[in-house]
mmCIF file of N, CA, C and O in Angstrom:
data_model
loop_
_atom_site.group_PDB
_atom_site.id
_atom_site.type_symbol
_atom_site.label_atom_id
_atom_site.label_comp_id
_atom_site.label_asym_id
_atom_site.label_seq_id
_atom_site.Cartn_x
_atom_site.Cartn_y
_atom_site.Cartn_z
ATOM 1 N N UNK A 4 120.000 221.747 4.023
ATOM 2 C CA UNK A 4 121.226 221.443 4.726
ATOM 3 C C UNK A 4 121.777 222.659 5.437
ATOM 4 O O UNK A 4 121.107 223.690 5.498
ATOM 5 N N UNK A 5 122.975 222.566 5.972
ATOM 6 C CA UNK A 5 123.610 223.546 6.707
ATOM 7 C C UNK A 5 124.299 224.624 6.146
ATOM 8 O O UNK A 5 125.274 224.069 5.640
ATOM 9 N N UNK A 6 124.393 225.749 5.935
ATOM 10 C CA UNK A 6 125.042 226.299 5.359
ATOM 11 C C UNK A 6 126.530 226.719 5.800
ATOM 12 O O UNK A 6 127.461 227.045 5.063
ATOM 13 N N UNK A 7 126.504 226.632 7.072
ATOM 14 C CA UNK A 7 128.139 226.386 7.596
ATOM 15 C C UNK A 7 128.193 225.511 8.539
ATOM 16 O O UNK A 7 127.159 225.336 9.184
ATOM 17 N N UNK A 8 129.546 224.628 8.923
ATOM 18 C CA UNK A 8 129.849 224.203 9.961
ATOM 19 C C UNK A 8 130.202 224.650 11.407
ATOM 20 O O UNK A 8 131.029 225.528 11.654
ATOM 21 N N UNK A 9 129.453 223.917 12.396
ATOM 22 C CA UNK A 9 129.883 224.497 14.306
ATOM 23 C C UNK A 9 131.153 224.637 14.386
ATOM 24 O O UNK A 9 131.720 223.706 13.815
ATOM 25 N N UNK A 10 131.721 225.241 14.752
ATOM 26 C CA UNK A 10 132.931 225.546 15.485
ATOM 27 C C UNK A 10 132.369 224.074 16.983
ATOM 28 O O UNK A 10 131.318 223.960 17.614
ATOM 29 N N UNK A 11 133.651 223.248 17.008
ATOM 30 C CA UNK A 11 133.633 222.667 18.480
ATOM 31 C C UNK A 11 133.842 223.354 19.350
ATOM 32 O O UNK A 11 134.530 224.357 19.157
ATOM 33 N N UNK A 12 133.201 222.994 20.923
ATOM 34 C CA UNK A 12 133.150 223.951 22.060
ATOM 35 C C UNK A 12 134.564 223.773 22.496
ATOM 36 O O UNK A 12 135.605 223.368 21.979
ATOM 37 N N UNK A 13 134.195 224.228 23.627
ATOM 38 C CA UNK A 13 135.310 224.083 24.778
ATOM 39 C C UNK A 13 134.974 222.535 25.055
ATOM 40 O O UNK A 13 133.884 221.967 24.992
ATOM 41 N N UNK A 14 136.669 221.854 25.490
ATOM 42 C CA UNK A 14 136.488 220.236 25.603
ATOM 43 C C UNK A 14 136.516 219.910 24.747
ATOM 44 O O UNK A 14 137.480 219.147 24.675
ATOM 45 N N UNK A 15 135.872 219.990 23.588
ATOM 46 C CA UNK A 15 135.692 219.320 22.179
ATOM 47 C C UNK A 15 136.658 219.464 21.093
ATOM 48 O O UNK A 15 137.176 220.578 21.025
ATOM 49 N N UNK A 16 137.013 218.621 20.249
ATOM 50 C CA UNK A 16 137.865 218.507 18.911
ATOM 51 C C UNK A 16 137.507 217.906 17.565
ATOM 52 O O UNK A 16 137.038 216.768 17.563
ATOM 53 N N UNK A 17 137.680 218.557 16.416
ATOM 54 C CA UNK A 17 137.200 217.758 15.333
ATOM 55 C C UNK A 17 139.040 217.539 14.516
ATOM 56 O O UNK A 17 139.818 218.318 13.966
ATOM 57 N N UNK A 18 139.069 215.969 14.872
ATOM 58 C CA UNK A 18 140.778 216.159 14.325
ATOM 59 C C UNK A 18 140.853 215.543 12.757
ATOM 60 O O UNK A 18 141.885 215.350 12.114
ATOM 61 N N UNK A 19 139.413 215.280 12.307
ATOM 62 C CA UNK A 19 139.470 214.814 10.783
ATOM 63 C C UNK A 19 138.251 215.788 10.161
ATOM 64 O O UNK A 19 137.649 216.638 10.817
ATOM 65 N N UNK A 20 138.013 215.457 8.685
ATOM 66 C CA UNK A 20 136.952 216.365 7.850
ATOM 67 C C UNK A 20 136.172 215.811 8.049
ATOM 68 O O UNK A 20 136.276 214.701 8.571
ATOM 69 N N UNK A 21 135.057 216.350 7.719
ATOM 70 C CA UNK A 21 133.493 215.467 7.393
ATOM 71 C C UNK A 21 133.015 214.936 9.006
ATOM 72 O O UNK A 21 132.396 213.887 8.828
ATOM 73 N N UNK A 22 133.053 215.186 10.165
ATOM 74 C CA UNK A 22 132.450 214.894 11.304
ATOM 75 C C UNK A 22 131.323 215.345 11.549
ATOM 76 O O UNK A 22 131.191 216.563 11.426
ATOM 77 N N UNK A 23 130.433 214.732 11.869
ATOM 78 C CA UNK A 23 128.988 215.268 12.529
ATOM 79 C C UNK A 23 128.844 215.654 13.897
ATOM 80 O O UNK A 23 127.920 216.319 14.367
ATOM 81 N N UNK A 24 129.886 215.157 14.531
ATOM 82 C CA UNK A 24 129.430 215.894 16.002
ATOM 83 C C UNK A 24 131.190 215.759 16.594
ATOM 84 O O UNK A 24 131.921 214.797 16.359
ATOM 85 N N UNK A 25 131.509 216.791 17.263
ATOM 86 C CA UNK A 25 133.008 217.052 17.586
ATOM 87 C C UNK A 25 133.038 215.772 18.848
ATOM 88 O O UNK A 25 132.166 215.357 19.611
ATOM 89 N N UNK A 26 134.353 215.434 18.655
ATOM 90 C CA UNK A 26 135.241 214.676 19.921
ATOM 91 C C UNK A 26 135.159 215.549 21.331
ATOM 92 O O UNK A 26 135.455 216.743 21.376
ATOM 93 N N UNK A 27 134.763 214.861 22.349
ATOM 94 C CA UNK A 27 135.048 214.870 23.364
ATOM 95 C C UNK A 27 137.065 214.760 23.919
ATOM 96 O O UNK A 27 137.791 214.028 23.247
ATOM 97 N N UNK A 28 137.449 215.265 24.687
ATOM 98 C CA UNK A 28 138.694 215.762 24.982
ATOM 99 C C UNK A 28 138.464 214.456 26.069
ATOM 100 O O UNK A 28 137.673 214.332 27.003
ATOM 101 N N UNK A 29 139.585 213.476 25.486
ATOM 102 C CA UNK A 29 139.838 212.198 26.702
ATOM 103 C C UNK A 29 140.320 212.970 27.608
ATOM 104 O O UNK A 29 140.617 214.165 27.613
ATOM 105 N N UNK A 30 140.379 211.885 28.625
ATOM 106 C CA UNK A 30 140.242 212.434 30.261
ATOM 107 C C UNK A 30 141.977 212.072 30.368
ATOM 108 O O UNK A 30 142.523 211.039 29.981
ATOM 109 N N UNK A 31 142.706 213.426 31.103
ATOM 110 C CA UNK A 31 143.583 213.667 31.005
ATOM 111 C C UNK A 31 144.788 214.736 30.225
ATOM 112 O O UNK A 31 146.000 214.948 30.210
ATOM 113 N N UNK A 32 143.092 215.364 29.423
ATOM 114 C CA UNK A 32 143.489 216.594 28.464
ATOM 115 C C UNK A 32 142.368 217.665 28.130
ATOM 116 O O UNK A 32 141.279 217.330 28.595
ATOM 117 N N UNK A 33 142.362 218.492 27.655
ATOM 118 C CA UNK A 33 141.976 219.831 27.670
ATOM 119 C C UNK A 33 141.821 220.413 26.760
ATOM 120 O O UNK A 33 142.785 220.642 26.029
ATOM 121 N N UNK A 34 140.427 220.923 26.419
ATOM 122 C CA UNK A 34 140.816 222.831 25.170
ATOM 123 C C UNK A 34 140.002 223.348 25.889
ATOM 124 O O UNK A 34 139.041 222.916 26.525
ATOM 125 N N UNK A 35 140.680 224.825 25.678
ATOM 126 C CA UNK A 35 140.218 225.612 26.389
ATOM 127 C C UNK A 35 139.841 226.983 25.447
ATOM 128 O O UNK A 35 139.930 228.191 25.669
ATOM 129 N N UNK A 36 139.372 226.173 24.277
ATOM 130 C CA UNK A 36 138.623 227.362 23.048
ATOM 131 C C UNK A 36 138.092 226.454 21.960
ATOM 132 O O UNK A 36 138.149 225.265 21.646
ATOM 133 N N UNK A 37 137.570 227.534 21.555
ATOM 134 C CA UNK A 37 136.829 226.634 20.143
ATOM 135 C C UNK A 37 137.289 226.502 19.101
ATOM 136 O O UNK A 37 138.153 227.234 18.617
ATOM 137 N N UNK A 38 136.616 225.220 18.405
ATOM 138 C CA UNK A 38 137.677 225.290 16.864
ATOM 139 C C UNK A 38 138.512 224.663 16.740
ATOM 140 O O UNK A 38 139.193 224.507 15.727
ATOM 141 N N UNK A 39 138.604 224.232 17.652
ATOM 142 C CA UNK A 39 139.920 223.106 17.576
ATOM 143 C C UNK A 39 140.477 221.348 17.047
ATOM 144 O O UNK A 39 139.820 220.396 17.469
ATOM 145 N N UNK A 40 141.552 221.130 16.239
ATOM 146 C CA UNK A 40 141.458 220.075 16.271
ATOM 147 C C UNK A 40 141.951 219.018 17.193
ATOM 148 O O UNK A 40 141.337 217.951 17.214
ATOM 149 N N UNK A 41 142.702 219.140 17.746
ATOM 150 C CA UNK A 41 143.159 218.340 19.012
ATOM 151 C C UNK A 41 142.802 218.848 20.178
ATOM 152 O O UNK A 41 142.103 219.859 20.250
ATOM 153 N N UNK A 42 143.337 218.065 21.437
ATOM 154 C CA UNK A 42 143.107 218.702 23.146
ATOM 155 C C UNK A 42 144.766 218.828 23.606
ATOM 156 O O UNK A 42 145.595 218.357 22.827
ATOM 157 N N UNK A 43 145.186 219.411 24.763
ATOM 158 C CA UNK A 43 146.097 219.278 24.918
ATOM 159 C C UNK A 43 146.149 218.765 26.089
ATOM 160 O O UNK A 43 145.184 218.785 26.854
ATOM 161 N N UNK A 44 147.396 218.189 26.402
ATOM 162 C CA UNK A 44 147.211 217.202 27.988
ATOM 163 C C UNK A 44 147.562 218.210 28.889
ATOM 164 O O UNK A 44 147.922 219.349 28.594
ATOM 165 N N UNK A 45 147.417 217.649 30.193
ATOM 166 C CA UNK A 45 147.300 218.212 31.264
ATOM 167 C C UNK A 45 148.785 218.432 31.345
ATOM 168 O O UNK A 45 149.565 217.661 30.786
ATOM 169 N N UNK A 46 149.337 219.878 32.304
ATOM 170 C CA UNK A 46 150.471 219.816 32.207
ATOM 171 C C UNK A 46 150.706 219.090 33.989
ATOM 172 O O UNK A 46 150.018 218.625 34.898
ATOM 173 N N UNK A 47 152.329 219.431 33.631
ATOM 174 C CA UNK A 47 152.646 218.638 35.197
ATOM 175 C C UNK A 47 152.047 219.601 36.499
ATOM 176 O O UNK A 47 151.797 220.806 36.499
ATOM 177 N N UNK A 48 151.938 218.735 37.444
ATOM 178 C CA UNK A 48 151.115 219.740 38.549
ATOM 179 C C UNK A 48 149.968 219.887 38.627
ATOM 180 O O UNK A 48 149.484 220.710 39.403
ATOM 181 N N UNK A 49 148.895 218.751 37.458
ATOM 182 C CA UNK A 49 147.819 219.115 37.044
ATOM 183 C C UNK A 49 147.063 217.803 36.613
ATOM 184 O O UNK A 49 147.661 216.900 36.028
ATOM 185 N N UNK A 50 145.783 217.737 36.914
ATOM 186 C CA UNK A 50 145.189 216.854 36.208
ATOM 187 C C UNK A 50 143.972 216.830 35.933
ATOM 188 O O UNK A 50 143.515 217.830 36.486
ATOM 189 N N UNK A 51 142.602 215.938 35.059
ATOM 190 C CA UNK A 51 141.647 215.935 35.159
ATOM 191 C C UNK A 51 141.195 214.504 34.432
ATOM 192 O O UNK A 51 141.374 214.166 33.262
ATOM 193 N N UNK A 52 140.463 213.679 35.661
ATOM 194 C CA UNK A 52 139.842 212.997 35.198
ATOM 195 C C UNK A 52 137.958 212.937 34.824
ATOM 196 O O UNK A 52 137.085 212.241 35.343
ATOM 197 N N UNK A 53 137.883 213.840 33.871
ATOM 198 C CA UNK A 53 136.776 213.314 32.846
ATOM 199 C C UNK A 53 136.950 213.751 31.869
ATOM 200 O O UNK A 53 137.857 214.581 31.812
ATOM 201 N N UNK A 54 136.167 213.421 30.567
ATOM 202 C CA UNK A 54 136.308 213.700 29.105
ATOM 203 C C UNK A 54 135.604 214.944 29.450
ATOM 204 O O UNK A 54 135.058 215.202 30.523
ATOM 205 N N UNK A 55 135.714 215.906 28.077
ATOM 206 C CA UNK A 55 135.287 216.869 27.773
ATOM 207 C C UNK A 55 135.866 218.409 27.962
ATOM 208 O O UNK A 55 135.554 219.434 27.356
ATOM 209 N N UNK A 56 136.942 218.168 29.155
ATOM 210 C CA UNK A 56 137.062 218.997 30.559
ATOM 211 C C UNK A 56 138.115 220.415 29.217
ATOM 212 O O UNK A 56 138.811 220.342 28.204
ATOM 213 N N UNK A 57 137.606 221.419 30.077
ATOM 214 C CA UNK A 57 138.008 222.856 29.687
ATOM 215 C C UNK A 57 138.968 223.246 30.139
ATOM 216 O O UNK A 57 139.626 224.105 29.552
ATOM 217 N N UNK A 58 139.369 222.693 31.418
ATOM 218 C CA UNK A 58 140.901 223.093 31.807
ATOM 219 C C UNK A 58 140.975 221.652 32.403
ATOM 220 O O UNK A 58 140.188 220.705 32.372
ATOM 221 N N UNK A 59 142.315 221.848 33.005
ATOM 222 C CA UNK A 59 142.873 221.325 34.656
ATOM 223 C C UNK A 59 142.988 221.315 35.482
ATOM 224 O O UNK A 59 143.956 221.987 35.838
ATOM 225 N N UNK A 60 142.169 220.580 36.653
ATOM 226 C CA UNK A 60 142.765 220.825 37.856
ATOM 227 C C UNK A 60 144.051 220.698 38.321
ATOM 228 O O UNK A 60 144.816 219.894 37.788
ATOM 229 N N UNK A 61 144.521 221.656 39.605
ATOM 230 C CA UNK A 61 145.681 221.677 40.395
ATOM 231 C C UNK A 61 145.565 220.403 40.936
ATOM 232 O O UNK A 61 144.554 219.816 41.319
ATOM 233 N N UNK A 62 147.203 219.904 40.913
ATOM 234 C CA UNK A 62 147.119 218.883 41.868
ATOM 235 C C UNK A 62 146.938 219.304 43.690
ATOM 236 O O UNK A 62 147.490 220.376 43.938
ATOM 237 N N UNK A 63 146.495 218.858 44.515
ATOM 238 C CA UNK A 63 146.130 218.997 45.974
ATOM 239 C C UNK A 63 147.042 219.127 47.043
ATOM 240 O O UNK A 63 148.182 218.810 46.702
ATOM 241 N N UNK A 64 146.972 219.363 47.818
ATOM 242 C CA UNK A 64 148.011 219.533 49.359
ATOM 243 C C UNK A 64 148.219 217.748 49.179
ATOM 244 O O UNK A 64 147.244 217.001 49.263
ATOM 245 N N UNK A 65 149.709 217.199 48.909
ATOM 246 C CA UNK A 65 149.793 215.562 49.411
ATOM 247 C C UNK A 65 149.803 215.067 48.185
ATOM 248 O O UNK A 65 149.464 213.887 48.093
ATOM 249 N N UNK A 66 150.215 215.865 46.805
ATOM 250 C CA UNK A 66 149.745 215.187 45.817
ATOM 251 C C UNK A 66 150.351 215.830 44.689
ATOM 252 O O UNK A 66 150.255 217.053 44.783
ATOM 253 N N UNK A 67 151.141 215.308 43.308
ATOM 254 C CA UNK A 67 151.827 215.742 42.306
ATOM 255 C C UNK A 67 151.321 215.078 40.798
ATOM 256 O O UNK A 67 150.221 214.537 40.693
ATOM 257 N N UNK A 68 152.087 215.175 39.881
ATOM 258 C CA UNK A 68 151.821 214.820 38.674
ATOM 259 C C UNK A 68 153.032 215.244 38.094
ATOM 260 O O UNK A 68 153.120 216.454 37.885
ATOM 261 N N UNK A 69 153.978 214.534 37.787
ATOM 262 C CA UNK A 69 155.552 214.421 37.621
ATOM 263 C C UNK A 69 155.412 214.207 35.868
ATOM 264 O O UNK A 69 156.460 213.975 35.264
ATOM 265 N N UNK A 70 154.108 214.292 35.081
ATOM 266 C CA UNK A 70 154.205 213.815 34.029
ATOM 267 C C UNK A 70 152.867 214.804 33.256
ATOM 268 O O UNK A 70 151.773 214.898 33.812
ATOM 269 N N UNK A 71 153.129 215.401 32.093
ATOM 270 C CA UNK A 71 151.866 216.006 31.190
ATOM 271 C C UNK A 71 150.330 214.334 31.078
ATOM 272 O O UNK A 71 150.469 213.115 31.175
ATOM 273 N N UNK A 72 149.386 215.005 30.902
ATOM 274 C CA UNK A 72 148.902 214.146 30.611
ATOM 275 C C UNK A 72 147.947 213.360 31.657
ATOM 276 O O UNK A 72 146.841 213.178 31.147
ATOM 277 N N UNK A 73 148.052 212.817 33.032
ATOM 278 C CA UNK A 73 147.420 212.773 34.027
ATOM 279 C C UNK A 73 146.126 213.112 34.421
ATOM 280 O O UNK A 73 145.650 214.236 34.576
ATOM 281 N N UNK A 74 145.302 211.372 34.649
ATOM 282 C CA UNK A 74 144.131 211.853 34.850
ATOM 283 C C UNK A 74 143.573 212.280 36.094
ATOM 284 O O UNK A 74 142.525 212.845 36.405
ATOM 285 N N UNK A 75 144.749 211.774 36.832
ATOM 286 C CA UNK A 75 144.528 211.449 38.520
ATOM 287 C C UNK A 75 145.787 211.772 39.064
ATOM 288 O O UNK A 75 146.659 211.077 38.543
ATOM 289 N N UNK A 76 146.188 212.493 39.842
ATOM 290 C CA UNK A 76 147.261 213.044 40.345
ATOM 291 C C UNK A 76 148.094 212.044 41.638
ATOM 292 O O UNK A 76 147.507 211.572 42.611
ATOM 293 N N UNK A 77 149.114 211.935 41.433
ATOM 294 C CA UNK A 77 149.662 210.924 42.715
ATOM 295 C C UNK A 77 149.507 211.330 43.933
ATOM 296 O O UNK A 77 149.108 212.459 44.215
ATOM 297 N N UNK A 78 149.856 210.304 44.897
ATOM 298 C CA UNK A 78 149.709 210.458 46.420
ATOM 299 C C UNK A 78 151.064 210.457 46.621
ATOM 300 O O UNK A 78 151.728 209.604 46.033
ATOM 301 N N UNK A 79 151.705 211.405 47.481
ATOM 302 C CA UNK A 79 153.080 211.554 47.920
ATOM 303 C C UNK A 79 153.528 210.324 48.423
ATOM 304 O O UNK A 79 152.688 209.767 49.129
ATOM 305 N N UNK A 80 154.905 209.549 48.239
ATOM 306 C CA UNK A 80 155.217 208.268 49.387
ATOM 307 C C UNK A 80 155.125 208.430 50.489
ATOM 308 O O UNK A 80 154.841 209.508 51.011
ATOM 309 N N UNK A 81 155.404 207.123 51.213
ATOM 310 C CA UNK A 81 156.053 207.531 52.424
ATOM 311 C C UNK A 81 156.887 208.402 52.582
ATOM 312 O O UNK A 81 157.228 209.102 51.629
ATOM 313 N N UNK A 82 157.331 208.539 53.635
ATOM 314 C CA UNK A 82 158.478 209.937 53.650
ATOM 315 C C UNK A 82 158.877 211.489 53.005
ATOM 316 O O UNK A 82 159.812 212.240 53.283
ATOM 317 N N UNK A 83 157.801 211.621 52.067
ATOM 318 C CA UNK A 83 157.734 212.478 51.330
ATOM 319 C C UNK A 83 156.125 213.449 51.822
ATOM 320 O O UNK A 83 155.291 213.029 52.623
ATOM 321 N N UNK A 84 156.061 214.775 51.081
ATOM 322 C CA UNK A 84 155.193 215.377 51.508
ATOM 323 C C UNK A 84 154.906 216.481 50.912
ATOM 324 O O UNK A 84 155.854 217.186 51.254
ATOM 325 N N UNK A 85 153.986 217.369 49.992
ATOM 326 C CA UNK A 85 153.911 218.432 49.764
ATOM 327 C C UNK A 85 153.182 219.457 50.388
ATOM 328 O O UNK A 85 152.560 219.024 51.359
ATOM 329 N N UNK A 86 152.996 220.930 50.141
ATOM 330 C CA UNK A 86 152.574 221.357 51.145
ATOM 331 C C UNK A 86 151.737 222.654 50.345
ATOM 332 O O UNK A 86 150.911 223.423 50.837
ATOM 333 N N UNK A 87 152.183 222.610 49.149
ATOM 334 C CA UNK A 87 150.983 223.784 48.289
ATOM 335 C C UNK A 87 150.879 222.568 46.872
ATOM 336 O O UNK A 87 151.211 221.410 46.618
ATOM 337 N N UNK A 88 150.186 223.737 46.228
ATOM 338 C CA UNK A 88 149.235 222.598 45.339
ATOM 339 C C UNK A 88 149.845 223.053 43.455
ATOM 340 O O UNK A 88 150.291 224.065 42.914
ATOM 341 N N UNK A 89 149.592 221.950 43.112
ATOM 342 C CA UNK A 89 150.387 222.288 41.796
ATOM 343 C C UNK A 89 151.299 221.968 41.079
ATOM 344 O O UNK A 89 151.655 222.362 39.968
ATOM 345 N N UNK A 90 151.852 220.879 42.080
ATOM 346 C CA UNK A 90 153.229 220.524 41.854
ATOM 347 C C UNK A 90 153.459 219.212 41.281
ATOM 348 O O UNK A 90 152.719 218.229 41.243
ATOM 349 N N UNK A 91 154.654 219.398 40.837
ATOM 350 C CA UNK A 91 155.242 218.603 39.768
ATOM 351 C C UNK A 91 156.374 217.001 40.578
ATOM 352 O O UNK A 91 156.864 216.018 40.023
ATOM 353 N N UNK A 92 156.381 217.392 41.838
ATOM 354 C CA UNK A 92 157.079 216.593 42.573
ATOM 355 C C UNK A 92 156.605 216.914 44.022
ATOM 356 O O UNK A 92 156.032 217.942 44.382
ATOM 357 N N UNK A 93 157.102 215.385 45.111
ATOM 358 C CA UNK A 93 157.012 215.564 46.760
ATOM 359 C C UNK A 93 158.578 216.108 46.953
ATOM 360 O O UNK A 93 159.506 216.278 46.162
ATOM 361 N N UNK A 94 158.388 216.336 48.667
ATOM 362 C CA UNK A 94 159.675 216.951 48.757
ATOM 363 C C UNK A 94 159.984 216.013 50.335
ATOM 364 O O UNK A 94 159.296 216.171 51.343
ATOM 365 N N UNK A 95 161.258 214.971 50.223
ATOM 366 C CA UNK A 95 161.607 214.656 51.259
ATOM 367 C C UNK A 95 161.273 215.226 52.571
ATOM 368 O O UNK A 95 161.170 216.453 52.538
ATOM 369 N N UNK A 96 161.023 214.541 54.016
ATOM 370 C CA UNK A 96 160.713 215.087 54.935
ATOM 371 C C UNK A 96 161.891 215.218 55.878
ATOM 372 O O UNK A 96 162.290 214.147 56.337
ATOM 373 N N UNK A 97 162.703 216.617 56.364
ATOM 374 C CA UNK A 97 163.704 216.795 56.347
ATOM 375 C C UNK A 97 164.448 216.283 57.702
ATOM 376 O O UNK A 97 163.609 215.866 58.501
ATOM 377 N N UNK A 98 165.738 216.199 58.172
ATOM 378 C CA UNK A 98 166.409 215.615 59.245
ATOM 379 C C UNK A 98 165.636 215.631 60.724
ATOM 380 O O UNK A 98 165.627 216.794 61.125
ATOM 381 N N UNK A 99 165.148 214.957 61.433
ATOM 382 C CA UNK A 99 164.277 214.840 62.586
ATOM 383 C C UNK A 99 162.790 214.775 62.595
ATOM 384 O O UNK A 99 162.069 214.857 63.589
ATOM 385 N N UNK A 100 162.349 214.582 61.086
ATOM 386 C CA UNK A 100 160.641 214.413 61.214
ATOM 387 C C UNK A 100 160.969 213.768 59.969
ATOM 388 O O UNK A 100 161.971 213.784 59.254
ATOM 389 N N UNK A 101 159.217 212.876 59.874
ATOM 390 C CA UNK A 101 159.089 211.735 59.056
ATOM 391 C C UNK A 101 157.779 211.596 58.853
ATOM 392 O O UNK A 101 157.060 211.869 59.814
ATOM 393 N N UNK A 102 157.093 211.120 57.514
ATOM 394 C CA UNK A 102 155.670 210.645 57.616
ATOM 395 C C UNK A 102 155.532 209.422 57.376
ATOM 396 O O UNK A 102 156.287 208.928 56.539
ATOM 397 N N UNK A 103 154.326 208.409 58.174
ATOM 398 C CA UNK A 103 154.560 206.819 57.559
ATOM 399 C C UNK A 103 153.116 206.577 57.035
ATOM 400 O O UNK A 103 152.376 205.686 57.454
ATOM 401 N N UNK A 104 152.777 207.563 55.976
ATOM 402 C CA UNK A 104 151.765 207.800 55.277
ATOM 403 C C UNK A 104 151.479 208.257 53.720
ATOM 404 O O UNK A 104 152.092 209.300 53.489
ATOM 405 N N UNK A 105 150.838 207.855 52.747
ATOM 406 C CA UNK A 105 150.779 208.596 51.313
ATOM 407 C C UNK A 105 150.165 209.611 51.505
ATOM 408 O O UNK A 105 149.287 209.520 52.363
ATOM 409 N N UNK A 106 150.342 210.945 50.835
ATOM 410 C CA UNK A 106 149.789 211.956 50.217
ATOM 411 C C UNK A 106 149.577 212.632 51.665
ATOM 412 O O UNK A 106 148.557 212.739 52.345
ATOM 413 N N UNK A 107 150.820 213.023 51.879
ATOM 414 C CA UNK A 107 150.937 214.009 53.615
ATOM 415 C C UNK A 107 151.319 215.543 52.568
ATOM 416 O O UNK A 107 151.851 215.755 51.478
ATOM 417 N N UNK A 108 150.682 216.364 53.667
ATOM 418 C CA UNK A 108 151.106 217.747 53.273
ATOM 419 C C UNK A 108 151.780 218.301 54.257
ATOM 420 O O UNK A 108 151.883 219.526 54.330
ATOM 421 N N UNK A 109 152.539 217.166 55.484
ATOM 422 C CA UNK A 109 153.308 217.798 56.114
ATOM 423 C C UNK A 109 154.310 216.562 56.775
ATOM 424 O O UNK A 109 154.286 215.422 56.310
ATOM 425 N N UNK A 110 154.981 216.860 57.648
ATOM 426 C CA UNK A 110 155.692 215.389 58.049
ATOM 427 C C UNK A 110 155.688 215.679 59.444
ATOM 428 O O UNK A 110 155.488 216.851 59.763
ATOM 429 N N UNK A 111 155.902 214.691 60.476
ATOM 430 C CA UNK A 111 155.554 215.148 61.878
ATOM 431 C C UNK A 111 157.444 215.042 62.552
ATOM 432 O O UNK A 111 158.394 214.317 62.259
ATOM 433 N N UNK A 112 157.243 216.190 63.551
ATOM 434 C CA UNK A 112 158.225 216.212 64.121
ATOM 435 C C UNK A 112 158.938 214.695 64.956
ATOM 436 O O UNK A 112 160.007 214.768 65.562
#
């Protein structure tokens, strides 16, 4: 037999005793070391959709995540628009320009 137990990788979690092969990190959360018993979710501004994943991606130019946890990052509304990446919210498109589109990273004059 074994004489010690694996440490789980990166992505991976063992959150009970006696496991033979560590948990995969559902999609929407993260470790980013070994050894661990849980994953942690994605924070806001951030997401990743697949299991296993070692970090998070940034959310994109046009695109937020207003919530931890996120596997897939939103598309800005209409009228709204972001313009760097990361973020936790869109930002209205201001007095004399407008977008009539989701997930704009800018609004037109």
């Amino acid at each position: 037999g074994a004489s010690k137990c694996n440490l789980c990788g990166l992505g991976s979690y063992a959150d009970v005793n006696g496991l033979s092969i560590c948990n995969k990190c559902p999609v929407g959360k993260y470790i980013n070391s070994t050894g661990k018993a849980s994953c942690k979710p994605c924070e806001k501004g951030s997401s990743i959709n697949k299991e296993g994943a070692s970090k998070c991606n940034l959310c994109g130019l046009g695109s937020y995540a207003d919530v931890n946890g996120l596997s897939i990052c939103n598309k800005c509304p209409v009228g709204k628009y972001i313009n760097s990446t990361g973020k936790a919210s869109c930002k209205p498109c201001e007095k004399g320009s407008s977008i009539n589109k989701e997930g704009a990273s800018k609004c037109n004059l």
